[in-house]
Coordinates of C-alpha atoms in Angstrom, one line a residue:
M1 CA 7.1 0.2 0.9
K2 CA 5.8 -1.4 4.3
D3 CA 7.7 -4.5 5.7
M4 CA 6.7 -7.3 4.6
M5 CA 5.7 -10.9 6.1
R6 CA 5.8 -14.7 4.8
H7 CA 3.7 -17.7 4.9
K8 CA 2.2 -20.8 2.8
G9 CA 1.9 -17.9 0.1
F10 CA 0.7 -15.1 1.4
A11 CA 1.8 -11.3 3.0
G12 CA 1.7 -9.8 6.0
S13 CA 2.1 -6.6 6.4
V14 CA 4.4 -5.2 9.5
H15 CA 2.9 -1.5 11.4
F16 CA 4.6 -0.5 14.7
I17 CA 2.0 1.8 17.2
S18 CA 5.2 3.5 19.5
E19 CA 1.9 5.7 21.7
E20 CA 0.8 2.2 22.2
E21 CA 3.6 0.1 21.8
I22 CA 1.9 -2.4 19.9
F23 CA 3.1 -4.6 17.0
H24 CA -0.7 -4.9 13.3
G25 CA -1.2 -5.8 10.3
K26 CA -3.3 -7.8 8.4
I27 CA -3.0 -10.2 5.2
E28 CA -2.6 -8.0 1.9
G29 CA -3.6 -8.2 -1.6
I30 CA -6.7 -10.9 0.4
P31 CA -10.4 -9.6 -0.6
D32 CA -11.2 -10.3 2.9
L33 CA -9.3 -8.5 5.9
V34 CA -7.9 -10.5 8.3
T35 CA -5.5 -8.9 10.6
F36 CA -3.1 -9.7 13.9
E37 CA -1.3 -8.0 16.7
G38 CA 1.3 -8.7 19.5
S39 CA 3.5 -7.0 21.1
T40 CA 6.3 -8.2 20.7
M41 CA 8.1 -9.0 16.5
E42 CA 8.2 -13.0 17.7
D43 CA 3.9 -12.2 19.2
L44 CA 3.3 -10.6 15.1
R45 CA 5.0 -13.0 12.8
Q46 CA 3.1 -15.9 15.8
A47 CA 0.2 -14.3 14.8
F48 CA 0.2 -13.7 11.7
H49 CA 1.0 -17.7 11.7
E50 CA -2.1 -18.6 13.0
A51 CA -4.3 -15.6 10.8
V52 CA -3.1 -17.9 7.6
E53 CA -4.0 -20.9 9.4
D54 CA -7.0 -19.8 10.4
Y55 CA -8.3 -18.1 7.4
L56 CA -7.4 -21.1 5.6
A57 CA -10.0 -22.4 7.6
L58 CA -12.1 -21.0 7.4
C59 CA -12.1 -21.0 3.5
R60 CA -12.0 -24.4 3.3
E61 CA -15.0 -24.8 6.0
V62 CA -17.2 -22.5 4.1
G63 CA -16.4 -23.6 0.7
K64 CA -14.5 -20.8 -0.5
E65 CA -11.4 -20.3 -2.1
P66 CA -9.3 -18.6 -0.4
G67 CA -8.1 -14.9 -2.2
E68 CA -4.7 -15.1 -3.5
S69 CA -1.9 -13.0 -2.1
C70 CA -0.3 -10.4 -3.5
K71 CA 2.6 -11.0 -5.2
L72 CA 6.1 -10.3 -4.1
P73 CA 9.8 -10.7 -5.1
F74 CA 10.6 -12.8 -1.6

């Protein structure tokens, strides 16, 4: 299982690319592709929160129901 983060009911994956020394992830379990990255875990967490907020704002703007994130036990 991937390492995951949660924000407002959305799950975000966590990956690390050692050659580039960067963390990256995407919002899991939604029909849209929303990615985020950061140079530290704190940067990644902040980018994930911003990605969720941006996704929700875009859905409101275009009148689309946000996708439901995958159900995880945390």
